[in-house]
Coordinates of C-alpha atoms and ligand atoms in Angstrom, one line a residue:
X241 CA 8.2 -37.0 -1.1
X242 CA 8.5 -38.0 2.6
X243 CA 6.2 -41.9 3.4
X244 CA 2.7 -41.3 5.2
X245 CA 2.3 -44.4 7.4
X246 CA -1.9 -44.6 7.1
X247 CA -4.3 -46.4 8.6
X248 CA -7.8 -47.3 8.2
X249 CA -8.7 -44.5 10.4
X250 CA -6.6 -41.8 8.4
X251 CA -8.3 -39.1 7.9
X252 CA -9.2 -37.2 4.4
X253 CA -9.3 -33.6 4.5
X254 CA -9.5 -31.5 1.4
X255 CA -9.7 -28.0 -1.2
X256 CA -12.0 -27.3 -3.8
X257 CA -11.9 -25.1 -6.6
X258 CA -11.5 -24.9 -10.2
X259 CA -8.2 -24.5 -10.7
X260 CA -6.3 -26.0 -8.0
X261 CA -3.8 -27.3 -9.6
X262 CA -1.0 -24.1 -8.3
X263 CA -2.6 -23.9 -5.2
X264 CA -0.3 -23.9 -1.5
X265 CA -2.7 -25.7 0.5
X266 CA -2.2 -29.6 0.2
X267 CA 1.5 -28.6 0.9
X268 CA 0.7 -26.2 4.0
X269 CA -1.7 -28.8 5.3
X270 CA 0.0 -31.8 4.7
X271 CA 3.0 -29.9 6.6
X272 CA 0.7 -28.9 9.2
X273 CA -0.4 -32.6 9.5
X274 CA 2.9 -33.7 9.8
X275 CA 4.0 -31.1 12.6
X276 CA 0.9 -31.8 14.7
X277 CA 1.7 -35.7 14.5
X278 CA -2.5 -36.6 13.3
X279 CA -3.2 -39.2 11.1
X280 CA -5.0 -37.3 8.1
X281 CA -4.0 -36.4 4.5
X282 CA -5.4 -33.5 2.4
X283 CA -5.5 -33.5 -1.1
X284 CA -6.8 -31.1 -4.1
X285 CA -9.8 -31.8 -5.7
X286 CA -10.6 -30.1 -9.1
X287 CA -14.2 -29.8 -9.8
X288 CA -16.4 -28.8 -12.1
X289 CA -19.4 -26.8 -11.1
X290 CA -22.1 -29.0 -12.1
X291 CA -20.5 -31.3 -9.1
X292 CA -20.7 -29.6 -6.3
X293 CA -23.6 -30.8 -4.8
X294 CA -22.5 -34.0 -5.5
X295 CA -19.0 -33.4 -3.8
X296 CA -21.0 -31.8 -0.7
X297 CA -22.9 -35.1 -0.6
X298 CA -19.6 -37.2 -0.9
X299 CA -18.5 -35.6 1.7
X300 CA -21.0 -36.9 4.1
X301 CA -20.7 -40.5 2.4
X302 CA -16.5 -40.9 2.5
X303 CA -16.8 -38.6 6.1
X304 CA -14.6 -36.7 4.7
X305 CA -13.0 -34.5 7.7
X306 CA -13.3 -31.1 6.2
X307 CA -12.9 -29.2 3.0
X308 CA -11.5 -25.2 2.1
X309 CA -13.2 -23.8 -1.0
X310 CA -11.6 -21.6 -2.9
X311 CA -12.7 -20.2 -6.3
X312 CA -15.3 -20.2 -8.1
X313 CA -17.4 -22.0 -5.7
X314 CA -17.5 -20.1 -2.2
X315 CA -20.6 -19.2 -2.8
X316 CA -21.8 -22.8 -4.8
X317 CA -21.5 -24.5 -2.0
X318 CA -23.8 -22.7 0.4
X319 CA -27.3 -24.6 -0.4
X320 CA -25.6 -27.3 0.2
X321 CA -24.5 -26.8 3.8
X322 CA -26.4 -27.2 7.2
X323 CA -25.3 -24.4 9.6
X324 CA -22.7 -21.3 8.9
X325 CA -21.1 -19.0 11.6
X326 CA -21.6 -15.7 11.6
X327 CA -18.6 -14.3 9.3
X328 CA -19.6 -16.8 6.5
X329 CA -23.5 -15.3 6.7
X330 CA -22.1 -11.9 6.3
X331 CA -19.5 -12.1 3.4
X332 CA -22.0 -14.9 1.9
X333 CA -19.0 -16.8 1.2
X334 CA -17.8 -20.0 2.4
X335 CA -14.5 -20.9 2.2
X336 CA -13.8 -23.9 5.3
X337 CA -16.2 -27.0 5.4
X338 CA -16.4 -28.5 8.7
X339 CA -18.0 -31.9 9.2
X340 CA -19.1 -33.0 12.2
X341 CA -21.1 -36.6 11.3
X342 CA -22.7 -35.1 8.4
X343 CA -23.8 -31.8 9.9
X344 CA -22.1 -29.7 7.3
X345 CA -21.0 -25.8 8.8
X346 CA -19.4 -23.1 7.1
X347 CA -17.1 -21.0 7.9
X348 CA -15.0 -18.0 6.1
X349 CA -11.5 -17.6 7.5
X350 CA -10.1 -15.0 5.0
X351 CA -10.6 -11.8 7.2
X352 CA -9.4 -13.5 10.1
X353 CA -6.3 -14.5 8.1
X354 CA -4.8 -10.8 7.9
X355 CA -5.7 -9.9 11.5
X356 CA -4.4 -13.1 13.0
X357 CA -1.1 -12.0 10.8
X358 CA -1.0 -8.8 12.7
X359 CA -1.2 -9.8 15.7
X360 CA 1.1 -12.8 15.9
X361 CA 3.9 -10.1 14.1
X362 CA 3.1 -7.8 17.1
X363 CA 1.4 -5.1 15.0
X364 CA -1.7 -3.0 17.0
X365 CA -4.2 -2.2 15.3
X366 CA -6.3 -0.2 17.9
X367 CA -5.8 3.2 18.1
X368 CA -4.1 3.1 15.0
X369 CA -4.9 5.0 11.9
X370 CA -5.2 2.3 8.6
X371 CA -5.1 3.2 5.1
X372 CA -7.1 0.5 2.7
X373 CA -6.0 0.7 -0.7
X374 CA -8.5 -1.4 -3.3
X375 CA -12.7 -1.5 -3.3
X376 CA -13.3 -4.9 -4.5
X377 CA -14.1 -7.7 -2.3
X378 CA -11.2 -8.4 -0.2
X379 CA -11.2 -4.1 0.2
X380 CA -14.8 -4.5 1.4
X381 CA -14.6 -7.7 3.9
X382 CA -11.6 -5.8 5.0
X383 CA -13.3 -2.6 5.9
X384 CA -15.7 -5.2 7.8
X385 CA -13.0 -6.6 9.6
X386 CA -11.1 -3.5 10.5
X387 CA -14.1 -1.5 11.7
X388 CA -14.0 -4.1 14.6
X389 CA -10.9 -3.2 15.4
X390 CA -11.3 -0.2 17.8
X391 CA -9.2 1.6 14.9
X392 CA -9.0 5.2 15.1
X393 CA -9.4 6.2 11.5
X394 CA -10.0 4.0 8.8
X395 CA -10.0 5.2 5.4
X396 CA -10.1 3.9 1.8
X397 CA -8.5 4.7 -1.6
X398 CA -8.8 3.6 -5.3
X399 CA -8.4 4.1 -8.4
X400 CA -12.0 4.4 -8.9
X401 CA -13.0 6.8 -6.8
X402 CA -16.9 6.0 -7.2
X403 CA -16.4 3.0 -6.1
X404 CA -14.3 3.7 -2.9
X405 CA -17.4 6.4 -1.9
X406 CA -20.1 3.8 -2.7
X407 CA -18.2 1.0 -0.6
X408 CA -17.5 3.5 2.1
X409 CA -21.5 4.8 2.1
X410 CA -22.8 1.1 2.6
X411 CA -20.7 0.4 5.4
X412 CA -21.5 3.1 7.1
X413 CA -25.2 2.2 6.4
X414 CA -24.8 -1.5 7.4
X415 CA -22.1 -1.2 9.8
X416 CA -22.5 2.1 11.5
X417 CA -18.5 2.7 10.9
X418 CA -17.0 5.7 9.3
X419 CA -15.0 5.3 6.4
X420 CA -12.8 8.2 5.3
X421 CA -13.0 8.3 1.3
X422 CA -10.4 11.1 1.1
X423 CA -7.7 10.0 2.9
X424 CA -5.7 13.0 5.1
X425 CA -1.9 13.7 4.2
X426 CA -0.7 12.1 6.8
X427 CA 1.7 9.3 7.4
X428 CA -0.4 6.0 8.0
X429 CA 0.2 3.3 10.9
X430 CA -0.8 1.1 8.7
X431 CA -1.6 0.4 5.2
X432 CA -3.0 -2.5 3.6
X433 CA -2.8 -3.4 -0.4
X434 CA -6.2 -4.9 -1.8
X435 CA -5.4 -4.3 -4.6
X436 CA -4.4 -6.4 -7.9
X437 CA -2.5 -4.0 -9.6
X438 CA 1.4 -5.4 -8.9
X439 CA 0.7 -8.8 -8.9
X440 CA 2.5 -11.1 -11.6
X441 CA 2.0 -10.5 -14.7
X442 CA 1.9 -6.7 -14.0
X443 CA 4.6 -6.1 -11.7
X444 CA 5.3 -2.6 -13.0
X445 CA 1.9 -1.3 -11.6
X446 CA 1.5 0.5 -8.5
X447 CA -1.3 1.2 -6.8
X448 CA -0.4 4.5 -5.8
X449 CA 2.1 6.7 -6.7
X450 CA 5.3 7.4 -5.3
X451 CA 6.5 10.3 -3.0
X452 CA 3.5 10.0 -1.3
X453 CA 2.5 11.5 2.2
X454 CA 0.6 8.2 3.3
X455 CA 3.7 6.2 3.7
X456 CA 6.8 7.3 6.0
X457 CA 9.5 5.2 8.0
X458 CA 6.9 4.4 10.8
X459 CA 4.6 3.0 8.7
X460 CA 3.4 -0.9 8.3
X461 CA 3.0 -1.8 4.4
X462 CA 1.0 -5.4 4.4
X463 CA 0.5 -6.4 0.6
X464 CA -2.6 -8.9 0.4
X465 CA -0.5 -10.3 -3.1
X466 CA 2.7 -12.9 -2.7
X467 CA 3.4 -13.3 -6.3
X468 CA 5.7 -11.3 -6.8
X469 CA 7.4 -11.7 -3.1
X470 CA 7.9 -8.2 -3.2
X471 CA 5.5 -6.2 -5.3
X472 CA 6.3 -2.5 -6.3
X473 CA 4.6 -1.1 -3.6
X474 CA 6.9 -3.1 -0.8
X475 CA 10.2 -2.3 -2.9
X476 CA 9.3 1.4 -2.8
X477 CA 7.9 1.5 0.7
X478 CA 11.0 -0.4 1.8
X479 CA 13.6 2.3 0.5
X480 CA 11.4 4.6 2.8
X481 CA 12.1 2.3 5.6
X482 CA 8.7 1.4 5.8
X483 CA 8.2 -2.4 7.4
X484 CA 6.7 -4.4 4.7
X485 CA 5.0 -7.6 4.6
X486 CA 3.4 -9.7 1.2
X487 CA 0.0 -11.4 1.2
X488 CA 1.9 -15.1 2.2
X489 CA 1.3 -14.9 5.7
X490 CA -2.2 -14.0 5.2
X491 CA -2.9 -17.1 3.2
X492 CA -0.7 -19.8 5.3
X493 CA -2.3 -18.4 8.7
X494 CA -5.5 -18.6 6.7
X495 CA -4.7 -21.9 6.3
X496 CA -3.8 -23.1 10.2
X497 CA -7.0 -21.1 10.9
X498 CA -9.0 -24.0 8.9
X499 CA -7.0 -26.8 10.8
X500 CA -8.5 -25.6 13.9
X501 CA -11.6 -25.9 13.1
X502 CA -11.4 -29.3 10.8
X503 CA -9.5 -30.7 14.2
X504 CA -11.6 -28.7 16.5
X505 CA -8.1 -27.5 18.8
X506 CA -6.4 -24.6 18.9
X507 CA -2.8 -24.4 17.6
X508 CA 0.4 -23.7 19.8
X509 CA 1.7 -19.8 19.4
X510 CA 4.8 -21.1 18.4
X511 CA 2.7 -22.9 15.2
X512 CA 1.6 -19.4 14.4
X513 CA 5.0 -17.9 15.1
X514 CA 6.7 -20.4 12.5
X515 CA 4.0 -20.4 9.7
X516 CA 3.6 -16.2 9.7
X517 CA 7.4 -16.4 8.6
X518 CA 6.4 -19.0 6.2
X519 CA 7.6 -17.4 2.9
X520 CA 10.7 -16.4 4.4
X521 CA 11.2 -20.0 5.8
X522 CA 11.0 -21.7 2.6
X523 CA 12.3 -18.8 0.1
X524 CA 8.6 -18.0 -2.2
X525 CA 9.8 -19.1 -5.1
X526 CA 10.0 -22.2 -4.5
X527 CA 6.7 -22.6 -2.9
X528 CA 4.9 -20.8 -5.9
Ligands
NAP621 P1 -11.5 -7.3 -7.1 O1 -12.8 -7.4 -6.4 O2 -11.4 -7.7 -8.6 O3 -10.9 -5.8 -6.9 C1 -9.8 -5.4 -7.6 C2 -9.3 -4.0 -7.0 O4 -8.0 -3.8 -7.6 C3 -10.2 -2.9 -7.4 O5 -10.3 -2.0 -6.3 C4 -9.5 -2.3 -8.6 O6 -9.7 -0.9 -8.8 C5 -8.0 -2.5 -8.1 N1 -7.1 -2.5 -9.3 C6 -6.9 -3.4 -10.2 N2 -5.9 -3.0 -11.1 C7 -5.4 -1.9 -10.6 C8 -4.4 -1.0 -11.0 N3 -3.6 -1.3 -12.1 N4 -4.1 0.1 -10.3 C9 -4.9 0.4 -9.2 N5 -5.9 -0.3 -8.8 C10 -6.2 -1.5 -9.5 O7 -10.4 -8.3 -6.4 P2 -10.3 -8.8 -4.9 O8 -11.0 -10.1 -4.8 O9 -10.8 -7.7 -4.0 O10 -8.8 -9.1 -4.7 C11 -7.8 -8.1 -4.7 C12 -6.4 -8.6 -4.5 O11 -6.3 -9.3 -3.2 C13 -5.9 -9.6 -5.5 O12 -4.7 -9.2 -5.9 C14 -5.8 -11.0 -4.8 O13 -4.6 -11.7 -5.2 C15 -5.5 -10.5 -3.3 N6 -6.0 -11.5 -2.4 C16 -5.1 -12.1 -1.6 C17 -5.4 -13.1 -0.6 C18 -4.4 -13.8 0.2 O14 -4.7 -14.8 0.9 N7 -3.2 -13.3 0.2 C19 -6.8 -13.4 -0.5 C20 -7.8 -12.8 -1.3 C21 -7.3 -11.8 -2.2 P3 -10.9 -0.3 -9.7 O15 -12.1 -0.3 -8.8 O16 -10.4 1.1 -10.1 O17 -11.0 -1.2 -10.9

């Protein structure tokens, strides 16, 4: 464990959830911290959810810098804050604390996570056709995300095909973007995994199955899980010669994305450059 010279002026900064106690962030941050030279430390607090007002008024008491939230209380903490930008009011879900002398703002950073990913690997999404595979809640603030994106088709599977139609008919109601429920067979530019069939314990399940026509050599396979590093999906779009990427990046840009706003400054390229390759970097097993 490397020595943290602090001061009185060091600065807290924090995550909330219940669990926490396997989550990445205090290591990301603390990295970040470290990298960026500040004079702050972040550390994990488990709660329970009788105490989250109480935590959002501690925050203001300790000036605690800033705070992610991740489950269960994304949506617990939202009385309990002043102001929210724009994505947090349309997800409902908070899940970056920024406080500015008490003025508590929230902010939801999980959307921009993935596209931040895709841009600092180089991968266009305009123009591009992009294949969503899931209709839970990440599926759904993706579809938000993406039909921003000057995409030129954008279409949605799962396993439950009700659900895929009803997700697509209320975005199209609330965000005036089509949504293809029957995907074409045709190879996608692009498609994106949000789903949980794959991840650990179930590593033999696939969310689709395999020849299919949606995925060829050309194609970008982005996996929203990290654990396993390479789910079934990437190992089989990999012997297609598919470029594949797990959900790691997502999350680590996620959070550098929350260190911007808790310093209010914007991060080098090269920051981005180093942290998408994060799993890589420091082999995922051993972050896990
Ligand atoms: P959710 O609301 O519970 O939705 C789960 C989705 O997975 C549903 O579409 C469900 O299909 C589908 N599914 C589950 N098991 C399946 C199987 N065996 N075969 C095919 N489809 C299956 O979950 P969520 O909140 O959207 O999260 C989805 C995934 O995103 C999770 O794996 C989570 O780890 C990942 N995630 C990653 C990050 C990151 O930072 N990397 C952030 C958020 C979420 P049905 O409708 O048919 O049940």
């Amino acid at each position: 464990m490397k020595q943290h010279n602090f001061s009185p002026a060091t600065r807290l900064l924090g995550l909330i959830g219940h669990p926490v106690a396997h989550s990445l962030s205090p290591k990301i941050q603390n990295e970040l911290i470290e990298i960026c030279g500040d004079d702050a430390v972040y550390l994990a607090f488990d709660i329970k959810a009788e105490e989250v007002g109480g935590m959002m008024q501690a925050v203001r008491t300790m000036n605690i810098g800033g705070l992610n939230v991740t489950a269960p209380y994304k949506e617990a903490v939202m009385p309990y804050l002043d102001s929210f930008d724009d994505t947090a009011k349309r997800y409902h879900a908070v899940n970056v604390i920024q406080n500015t002398n008490g003025h508590l703002k929230g902010y939801n950073v999980d959307i921009a996570g993935v596209l931040k990913f895709f841009e600092v690997k180089g991968i266009p999404l305009r123009g591009k056709n992009v294949l969503v595979l899931g209709a839970g809640g990440l599926a759904r603030a993706l579809l938000n995300g993406l039909s921003a994106e000057n995409v030129s088709l954008l279409a949605v599977y799962n396993r439950t095909a009700e659900k895929a139609a009803e997700l697509a008919a209320q975005a199209e109601r609330e965000w005036g973007f089509p949504i293809c429920t029957q995907p074409p067979e045709l190879a996608f530019d692009v498609v994106i995994n949000a789903t949980s069939a794959g991840m650990h314990p179930h590593e033999d399940t696939c969310p689709i199955a395999f020849p299919t026509p949606w995925i060829d050599e050309h194609t970008v396979v982005f996996d929203s899980i990290y654990n396993p590093a390479e789910t079934l999906l990437l190992k089989q779009s990999a012997q297609i010669g598919a470029a594949t990427y797990n959900g790691l990046g997502m999350l680590v840009l996620q959070a550098l994305l929350s260190y911007e706003i808790f310093t209010n400054r914007k991060l080098e390229n090269q920051i981005y450059q180093k942290f998408a390759d994060y799993g890589s970097l420091q082999g995922v097993e051993s972050i896990l």
